[in-house]
Short mmCIF file of N, CA and C in Angstrom, two decimals:
data_model
loop_
_atom_site.label_atom_id
_atom_site.label_comp_id
_atom_site.label_asym_id
_atom_site.label_seq_id
_atom_site.Cartn_x
_atom_site.Cartn_y
_atom_site.Cartn_z
N MET D 263 -28.94 22.07 22.78
CA MET D 263 -28.83 22.66 21.10
C MET D 263 -29.79 22.57 20.57
N ASP D 264 -30.87 23.29 19.75
CA ASP D 264 -31.91 23.31 18.68
C ASP D 264 -31.13 22.42 17.92
N ALA D 265 -32.26 21.45 17.76
CA ALA D 265 -32.00 20.36 16.26
C ALA D 265 -31.97 21.46 14.72
N SER D 266 -32.46 22.28 15.03
CA SER D 266 -32.86 23.23 13.61
C SER D 266 -31.15 23.85 13.68
N ILE D 267 -30.80 24.56 14.66
CA ILE D 267 -29.21 25.17 14.72
C ILE D 267 -28.49 23.37 14.23
N ILE D 268 -28.59 22.46 14.73
CA ILE D 268 -27.52 21.31 14.13
C ILE D 268 -27.66 21.24 12.76
N SER D 269 -29.17 21.03 12.33
CA SER D 269 -29.07 21.11 10.79
C SER D 269 -28.58 21.85 10.16
N GLY D 270 -28.77 23.01 10.65
CA GLY D 270 -28.49 24.32 10.12
C GLY D 270 -26.73 24.37 9.45
N LEU D 271 -26.36 24.03 10.76
CA LEU D 271 -24.70 23.84 10.67
C LEU D 271 -24.22 22.79 9.54
N ALA D 272 -24.76 21.83 10.21
CA ALA D 272 -24.75 20.70 9.11
C ALA D 272 -24.61 21.09 7.37
N ALA D 273 -25.51 21.85 7.34
CA ALA D 273 -25.81 22.68 5.57
C ALA D 273 -24.70 23.08 5.73
N LEU D 274 -24.59 24.27 6.31
CA LEU D 274 -23.21 24.60 5.90
C LEU D 274 -22.13 23.96 5.77
N ALA D 275 -21.61 23.09 6.73
CA ALA D 275 -20.45 22.38 6.62
C ALA D 275 -20.44 21.56 5.47
N GLY D 276 -21.60 21.18 5.08
CA GLY D 276 -21.38 20.30 3.71
C GLY D 276 -21.80 21.16 2.68
N ALA D 277 -21.92 22.35 2.77
CA ALA D 277 -21.77 23.31 1.50
C ALA D 277 -20.43 23.98 1.13
N ALA D 278 -19.61 23.97 2.13
CA ALA D 278 -18.55 24.79 2.38
C ALA D 278 -17.21 23.47 2.22
N VAL D 279 -17.53 22.48 2.46
CA VAL D 279 -17.05 21.16 1.67
C VAL D 279 -17.00 20.90 0.81
N GLY D 280 -17.84 21.05 0.18
CA GLY D 280 -18.48 20.83 -1.27
C GLY D 280 -17.80 21.73 -2.35
N GLY D 281 -17.81 23.30 -1.75
CA GLY D 281 -17.50 24.17 -2.36
C GLY D 281 -15.82 24.04 -2.37
N LEU D 282 -15.03 23.79 -1.07
CA LEU D 282 -13.89 23.65 -1.44
C LEU D 282 -13.12 22.62 -2.03
N THR D 283 -14.06 21.60 -2.19
CA THR D 283 -13.98 20.48 -3.04
C THR D 283 -13.96 20.90 -4.35
N SER D 284 -14.85 21.28 -4.99
CA SER D 284 -14.64 22.02 -6.17
C SER D 284 -13.71 22.67 -6.53
N GLY D 285 -13.68 23.82 -5.66
CA GLY D 285 -12.76 24.61 -6.05
C GLY D 285 -11.06 24.17 -6.41
N ILE D 286 -10.74 22.88 -5.07
CA ILE D 286 -9.51 22.17 -5.51
C ILE D 286 -9.27 21.38 -7.00
N ALA D 287 -10.84 20.57 -7.00
CA ALA D 287 -10.51 20.00 -8.08
C ALA D 287 -10.44 20.85 -9.52
N THR D 288 -10.90 22.35 -9.32
CA THR D 288 -10.73 23.21 -10.57
C THR D 288 -9.68 23.51 -10.59
N TRP D 289 -8.94 24.22 -9.21
CA TRP D 289 -7.40 24.65 -9.55
C TRP D 289 -6.45 23.15 -9.95
N LEU D 290 -6.49 22.00 -9.53
CA LEU D 290 -5.55 20.88 -9.97
C LEU D 290 -6.03 20.41 -11.27
N ASN D 291 -7.23 20.87 -11.65
CA ASN D 291 -7.24 20.70 -13.44
C ASN D 291 -6.62 21.65 -14.67
N HIS D 292 -6.61 22.67 -13.70
CA HIS D 292 -5.82 23.97 -14.68
C HIS D 292 -4.66 23.88 -14.37
N ARG D 293 -4.06 23.52 -13.39
CA ARG D 293 -2.37 23.00 -13.05
C ARG D 293 -2.11 22.08 -13.95
N SER D 294 -2.85 21.25 -14.25
CA SER D 294 -2.56 19.75 -14.86
C SER D 294 -2.44 20.70 -16.34
N GLN D 295 -3.24 20.83 -16.71
CA GLN D 295 -3.40 21.82 -18.43
C GLN D 295 -2.49 22.81 -18.72
N LEU D 296 -2.03 23.62 -17.77
CA LEU D 296 -0.76 24.57 -17.72
C LEU D 296 0.63 23.70 -17.85
N ARG D 297 0.60 22.55 -17.38
CA ARG D 297 2.07 21.74 -17.16
C ARG D 297 1.56 21.05 -18.48
N ALA D 298 0.68 20.72 -18.88
CA ALA D 298 0.78 19.77 -20.91
C ALA D 298 0.98 21.45 -21.29
N GLN D 299 0.30 22.24 -21.42
CA GLN D 299 0.77 23.16 -22.31
C GLN D 299 2.44 23.50 -22.49
N TRP D 300 2.91 23.52 -20.88
CA TRP D 300 4.35 24.12 -21.37
C TRP D 300 5.13 23.16 -21.69
N LEU D 301 4.77 21.41 -21.61
CA LEU D 301 5.66 20.59 -21.81
C LEU D 301 5.48 20.64 -23.53
N LEU D 302 4.15 20.57 -23.88
CA LEU D 302 4.02 21.27 -25.28
C LEU D 302 4.82 21.95 -26.07
N HIS D 303 4.95 23.20 -25.68
CA HIS D 303 5.84 24.35 -25.77
C HIS D 303 7.18 23.95 -25.80
N GLU D 304 7.71 23.31 -24.76
CA GLU D 304 9.15 22.90 -24.57
C GLU D 304 9.88 21.70 -25.34
N LYS D 305 8.86 21.22 -25.68
CA LYS D 305 9.09 19.96 -26.81
C LYS D 305 9.32 20.53 -28.07
N GLY D 306 8.44 21.06 -28.16
CA GLY D 306 8.29 22.15 -29.71
C GLY D 306 9.72 23.18 -29.93
N ARG D 307 9.91 23.86 -28.95
CA ARG D 307 11.53 24.36 -28.89
C ARG D 307 12.49 23.42 -28.81
N ARG D 308 12.62 22.37 -28.09
CA ARG D 308 13.65 21.60 -28.31
C ARG D 308 13.86 20.51 -29.83
N GLN D 309 12.68 20.39 -30.04
CA GLN D 309 12.50 19.74 -31.62
C GLN D 309 13.45 20.42 -32.51
N ILE D 310 12.74 22.21 -32.83
CA ILE D 310 13.48 22.66 -33.52
C ILE D 310 15.00 23.16 -33.16
N LEU D 311 15.52 22.85 -31.72
CA LEU D 311 17.43 23.17 -31.91
C LEU D 311 17.73 21.96 -32.27
N TYR D 312 16.87 20.92 -31.88
CA TYR D 312 17.99 19.47 -31.98
C TYR D 312 17.91 19.26 -33.92
N ALA D 313 16.74 19.67 -34.48
CA ALA D 313 16.88 19.56 -35.82
C ALA D 313 17.44 20.48 -36.49
N ASP D 314 18.14 21.73 -35.98
CA ASP D 314 19.06 22.51 -36.45
C ASP D 314 20.37 21.89 -36.33
N PHE D 315 20.93 21.51 -35.20
CA PHE D 315 21.92 21.08 -34.65
C PHE D 315 21.94 19.59 -35.59
N ILE D 316 21.44 18.84 -35.73
CA ILE D 316 21.44 17.48 -36.50
C ILE D 316 21.94 18.39 -38.15
N GLU D 317 20.95 19.30 -38.57
CA GLU D 317 21.33 19.72 -39.77
C GLU D 317 22.41 20.26 -40.03
N ASP D 318 22.79 21.22 -39.02
CA ASP D 318 24.78 22.00 -38.88
C ASP D 318 25.66 20.80 -38.77
N ALA D 319 25.26 20.17 -38.00
CA ALA D 319 26.26 18.90 -37.49
C ALA D 319 26.34 18.05 -38.99
N SER D 320 25.59 17.69 -40.05
CA SER D 320 25.68 16.97 -40.92
C SER D 320 26.45 17.68 -41.71
N LYS D 321 26.02 19.01 -42.31
CA LYS D 321 26.84 20.03 -43.20
C LYS D 321 28.49 19.65 -42.93
N CYS D 322 28.64 19.87 -41.00
CA CYS D 322 29.99 20.25 -40.95
C CYS D 322 30.87 18.94 -41.21
N TYR D 323 29.81 17.83 -40.82
CA TYR D 323 30.95 16.29 -41.25
C TYR D 323 31.22 16.11 -42.40
N ILE D 324 30.34 16.27 -43.49
CA ILE D 324 30.64 15.75 -44.56
C ILE D 324 31.69 17.14 -44.98
N ASP D 325 31.70 18.17 -44.71
CA ASP D 325 32.71 19.13 -45.22
C ASP D 325 34.13 18.51 -44.41
N ALA D 326 33.84 18.32 -43.23
CA ALA D 326 35.30 17.63 -42.82
C ALA D 326 35.67 16.25 -42.86
N LEU D 327 35.02 15.70 -43.47
CA LEU D 327 35.31 14.62 -44.53
C LEU D 327 36.30 14.65 -45.76
N GLN D 328 35.86 15.84 -46.47
CA GLN D 328 35.99 16.36 -47.66
C GLN D 328 37.37 16.95 -47.58
N HIS D 329 37.31 17.84 -46.46
CA HIS D 329 38.03 18.96 -46.72
C HIS D 329 39.26 18.91 -45.21
N ASP D 330 40.39 19.33 -45.28
CA ASP D 330 41.22 19.24 -44.31
C ASP D 330 41.18 20.77 -43.48
N GLU D 331 40.35 22.04 -44.24
CA GLU D 331 40.41 23.17 -43.57
C GLU D 331 38.90 23.42 -43.24
N GLY D 332 38.91 23.84 -41.56
CA GLY D 332 37.70 23.68 -41.01
C GLY D 332 36.63 24.86 -41.71
N ASP D 333 35.50 24.24 -41.85
CA ASP D 333 34.42 25.63 -41.71
C ASP D 333 34.26 26.22 -40.60
N ILE D 334 34.91 27.18 -40.44
CA ILE D 334 34.50 28.03 -39.16
C ILE D 334 33.16 28.57 -38.88
N PRO D 335 32.62 29.16 -39.64
CA PRO D 335 31.24 29.79 -39.52
C PRO D 335 30.33 28.57 -38.98
N GLY D 336 30.20 27.59 -39.71
CA GLY D 336 29.79 26.25 -39.43
C GLY D 336 29.84 25.95 -38.06
N LEU D 337 31.41 25.72 -37.54
CA LEU D 337 31.43 25.14 -36.41
C LEU D 337 30.95 26.07 -35.27
N ILE D 338 31.00 27.19 -35.62
CA ILE D 338 30.48 28.35 -34.35
C ILE D 338 29.12 28.11 -34.35
N GLY D 339 28.25 27.97 -35.53
CA GLY D 339 27.07 27.61 -35.62
C GLY D 339 26.68 26.53 -34.49
N LEU D 340 27.24 25.60 -34.84
CA LEU D 340 27.16 24.04 -34.20
C LEU D 340 27.17 24.30 -32.69
N TYR D 341 28.16 24.89 -32.17
CA TYR D 341 29.22 25.15 -30.80
C TYR D 341 28.13 25.90 -30.21
N ALA D 342 27.25 27.22 -31.05
CA ALA D 342 26.32 27.92 -30.17
C ALA D 342 24.96 26.91 -30.12
N LYS D 343 24.72 26.14 -31.01
CA LYS D 343 23.96 25.19 -30.75
C LYS D 343 23.95 24.25 -29.73
N LEU D 344 24.87 24.05 -29.55
CA LEU D 344 25.28 22.78 -28.12
C LEU D 344 25.35 23.50 -26.93
N SER D 345 25.74 25.03 -26.88
CA SER D 345 25.80 25.85 -25.66
C SER D 345 24.08 26.20 -25.11
N ARG D 346 23.39 26.26 -26.10
CA ARG D 346 21.87 26.59 -26.02
C ARG D 346 21.46 24.88 -25.59
N MET D 347 21.74 23.70 -25.94
CA MET D 347 21.34 22.38 -25.44
C MET D 347 21.66 22.47 -24.20
N ARG D 348 22.84 22.87 -23.85
CA ARG D 348 23.57 23.29 -22.29
C ARG D 348 22.42 24.06 -21.24
N ALA D 349 21.84 24.59 -21.79
CA ALA D 349 20.79 25.30 -20.81
C ALA D 349 19.64 24.88 -20.61
N VAL D 350 19.35 23.95 -21.73
CA VAL D 350 17.71 23.33 -21.79
C VAL D 350 17.81 22.14 -21.72
N SER D 351 18.61 21.12 -22.15
CA SER D 351 18.50 19.77 -22.21
C SER D 351 19.14 18.80 -21.25
N SER D 352 18.75 17.91 -21.40
CA SER D 352 19.25 16.62 -20.51
C SER D 352 20.59 16.53 -20.67
N ALA D 353 20.92 15.83 -19.43
CA ALA D 353 22.82 15.42 -19.92
C ALA D 353 23.00 14.67 -20.73
N PRO D 354 22.17 13.42 -20.93
CA PRO D 354 22.68 12.54 -21.93
C PRO D 354 22.38 13.33 -23.59
N VAL D 355 21.53 14.18 -23.39
CA VAL D 355 21.64 14.93 -24.85
C VAL D 355 22.99 15.88 -25.23
N VAL D 356 23.49 16.67 -23.90
CA VAL D 356 24.35 17.25 -24.00
C VAL D 356 25.58 16.52 -24.56
N GLN D 357 25.62 15.47 -23.84
CA GLN D 357 27.17 14.41 -24.09
C GLN D 357 27.18 14.04 -25.30
N ARG D 358 25.98 13.78 -25.65
CA ARG D 358 25.90 12.95 -27.05
C ARG D 358 26.08 14.15 -28.29
N ALA D 359 25.85 15.58 -28.18
CA ALA D 359 26.01 16.59 -28.93
C ALA D 359 27.53 16.65 -28.68
N ASP D 360 28.14 16.84 -27.69
CA ASP D 360 29.79 17.14 -27.52
C ASP D 360 30.13 16.29 -27.92
N GLU D 361 30.02 14.86 -28.27
CA GLU D 361 30.58 13.79 -28.62
C GLU D 361 30.48 13.65 -30.42
N VAL D 362 29.72 14.52 -31.14
CA VAL D 362 29.46 14.88 -32.32
C VAL D 362 30.02 15.78 -32.45
N ALA D 363 30.29 16.95 -32.08
CA ALA D 363 31.03 18.18 -32.12
C ALA D 363 32.57 17.89 -31.82
N ARG D 364 33.02 16.64 -31.22
CA ARG D 364 34.27 16.66 -31.24
C ARG D 364 34.92 15.66 -32.25
N LYS D 365 33.85 14.47 -32.71
CA LYS D 365 34.29 13.79 -33.72
C LYS D 365 34.49 14.69 -34.86
N ILE D 366 33.56 15.72 -35.23
CA ILE D 366 33.53 16.57 -36.32
C ILE D 366 34.89 17.26 -36.14
N LEU D 367 35.36 17.61 -35.20
CA LEU D 367 36.63 18.71 -35.10
C LEU D 367 37.58 17.31 -35.91
N ASP D 368 37.47 16.18 -35.01
CA ASP D 368 38.62 15.15 -35.19
C ASP D 368 38.80 14.67 -36.67
N THR D 369 37.71 14.75 -37.35
CA THR D 369 37.41 14.78 -38.69
C THR D 369 38.18 15.42 -39.52
N TYR D 370 38.56 16.68 -39.31
CA TYR D 370 39.17 17.70 -40.06
C TYR D 370 40.47 17.42 -40.26
N LEU D 371 41.28 16.69 -38.88
CA LEU D 371 42.36 15.89 -39.24
C LEU D 371 42.90 14.84 -39.53
N GLU D 372 41.97 14.18 -40.47
CA GLU D 372 42.16 13.23 -41.02
C GLU D 372 42.13 13.68 -42.22
N PRO D 373 42.76 12.48 -43.19
CA PRO D 373 42.84 12.33 -44.57
C PRO D 373 41.34 12.83 -45.26
N ASP D 374 41.45 13.76 -46.69
CA ASP D 374 40.18 13.49 -47.19
C ASP D 374 39.70 12.32 -47.44
N ARG D 375 38.27 11.81 -47.52
CA ARG D 375 37.75 10.79 -48.03
C ARG D 375 37.59 11.20 -49.41
N SER D 376 37.56 9.83 -50.15
CA SER D 376 37.01 10.09 -51.60
C SER D 376 35.62 9.16 -51.81
N PHE D 377 34.83 9.62 -52.87
CA PHE D 377 33.74 9.29 -53.11
C PHE D 377 33.49 7.86 -52.50
N VAL D 378 34.03 6.94 -53.04
CA VAL D 378 34.32 5.50 -52.85
C VAL D 378 34.43 5.18 -51.35
N GLU D 379 34.80 6.00 -50.48
CA GLU D 379 35.37 5.60 -49.21
C GLU D 379 34.13 6.08 -48.65
N LEU D 380 33.61 7.51 -48.78
CA LEU D 380 32.09 7.66 -48.12
C LEU D 380 31.20 6.60 -48.53
N ARG D 381 30.78 6.42 -49.68
CA ARG D 381 29.86 5.20 -50.17
C ARG D 381 30.19 3.76 -49.15
N GLU D 382 31.04 3.58 -49.02
CA GLU D 382 31.43 2.43 -47.96
C GLU D 382 31.09 2.92 -46.57
N MET D 383 31.03 4.00 -45.98
CA MET D 383 31.11 4.70 -44.87
C MET D 383 29.29 4.24 -44.55
N ALA D 384 28.48 4.63 -45.71
CA ALA D 384 27.50 4.82 -45.98
C ALA D 384 26.81 3.36 -45.84
N ILE D 385 27.21 2.49 -46.58
CA ILE D 385 26.87 0.88 -46.22
C ILE D 385 27.06 0.36 -45.21
N ASP D 386 28.12 0.65 -44.73
CA ASP D 386 28.55 0.11 -43.12
C ASP D 386 28.12 1.10 -42.23
N GLY D 387 27.38 1.99 -42.16
CA GLY D 387 26.67 2.42 -41.18
C GLY D 387 27.78 3.58 -40.24
N THR D 388 28.95 3.82 -40.75
CA THR D 388 30.08 4.81 -39.82
C THR D 388 29.80 6.15 -40.37
N ILE D 389 29.42 6.06 -41.06
CA ILE D 389 29.04 7.58 -41.77
C ILE D 389 27.90 8.48 -40.66
N ASP D 390 27.40 7.43 -40.24
CA ASP D 390 26.11 8.23 -39.17
C ASP D 390 26.60 8.45 -38.17
N LEU D 391 26.85 9.48 -38.01
CA LEU D 391 27.48 10.25 -36.88
C LEU D 391 26.31 10.80 -35.85
N LEU D 392 25.02 10.74 -36.03
CA LEU D 392 23.87 11.22 -35.22
C LEU D 392 23.18 10.21 -34.44
N GLN D 393 23.45 9.20 -34.90
CA GLN D 393 22.61 8.14 -34.44
C GLN D 393 22.40 8.18 -32.51
N GLY D 394 23.63 8.35 -32.25
CA GLY D 394 23.53 8.08 -30.66
C GLY D 394 22.84 9.45 -30.41
N PHE D 395 22.52 10.59 -30.64
CA PHE D 395 22.40 11.81 -30.58
C PHE D 395 20.53 11.62 -30.68
N SER D 396 20.32 11.53 -31.45
CA SER D 396 19.23 10.88 -32.21
C SER D 396 18.04 10.38 -30.92
N ALA D 397 19.13 9.07 -30.61
CA ALA D 397 18.55 8.45 -29.49
C ALA D 397 18.19 9.00 -28.12
N ALA D 398 19.26 9.92 -27.93
CA ALA D 398 19.16 10.69 -26.42
C ALA D 398 18.27 11.26 -26.63
N CYS D 399 17.92 12.12 -27.45
CA CYS D 399 17.03 13.08 -27.77
C CYS D 399 15.28 12.62 -27.73
N HIS D 400 15.27 11.26 -28.43
CA HIS D 400 14.01 10.39 -28.44
C HIS D 400 14.10 10.33 -26.89
N GLN D 401 14.82 9.43 -25.84
CA GLN D 401 14.34 9.18 -24.55
C GLN D 401 14.27 10.61 -24.04
N GLU D 402 14.91 11.32 -23.96
CA GLU D 402 14.15 12.59 -23.55
C GLU D 402 12.91 12.83 -23.68
N PHE D 403 12.45 13.19 -24.79
CA PHE D 403 11.15 13.44 -25.03
C PHE D 403 10.30 12.29 -24.37
N ASP D 404 10.44 11.00 -24.38
CA ASP D 404 9.85 10.22 -23.69
C ASP D 404 9.72 9.99 -22.20
N GLU D 405 10.97 10.46 -22.00
CA GLU D 405 10.59 10.63 -20.32
C GLU D 405 10.36 12.29 -19.81
N MET D 406 10.07 13.09 -20.66
CA MET D 406 9.01 14.36 -20.57
C MET D 406 8.00 14.05 -20.43
N TRP D 407 7.37 13.08 -20.92
CA TRP D 407 5.80 12.71 -21.00
C TRP D 407 5.55 12.07 -20.17
N ALA D 408 6.61 11.19 -19.48
CA ALA D 408 6.25 9.95 -18.88
C ALA D 408 5.47 10.10 -17.37
N GLY D 409 5.83 11.31 -16.89
CA GLY D 409 5.34 11.71 -15.74
C GLY D 409 3.72 12.74 -15.77
N GLN D 410 3.54 13.03 -17.04
CA GLN D 410 2.65 13.89 -17.30
C GLN D 410 1.22 12.91 -17.28
N PHE D 411 1.16 11.88 -17.85
CA PHE D 411 -0.07 11.34 -18.10
C PHE D 411 -0.56 9.53 -17.18
#
């Protein structure tokens, strides 16, 4: 074989490998950027859902502590958010949210609490019904980002 043909083929092969490498690197970079954007969007959606759940659960819980009749519209909204979580959230987050909702329902069956009792609950920390839920949400967000960077 002629040396010029070998040299030409080597140049073409080198250009092809270089182009292929560049194309793959560009594709991987684009894929990584899309995943990061999706994670940011998903995290934002879940933060809004979790914040709404926390707000609704807090209102229902304080109502349950002070009344024996359930706030039906509030409970329906709470369970609607819980159902949305079942579709998008991790199992620990859903489990903690379900525990919160059940505790609220059980609290309506208990005697009403006086302001003094509410103050004592605030002091000893038993009024914080959402601590476990918040921790599960935080852990979920940490795990979402763990594989990204």
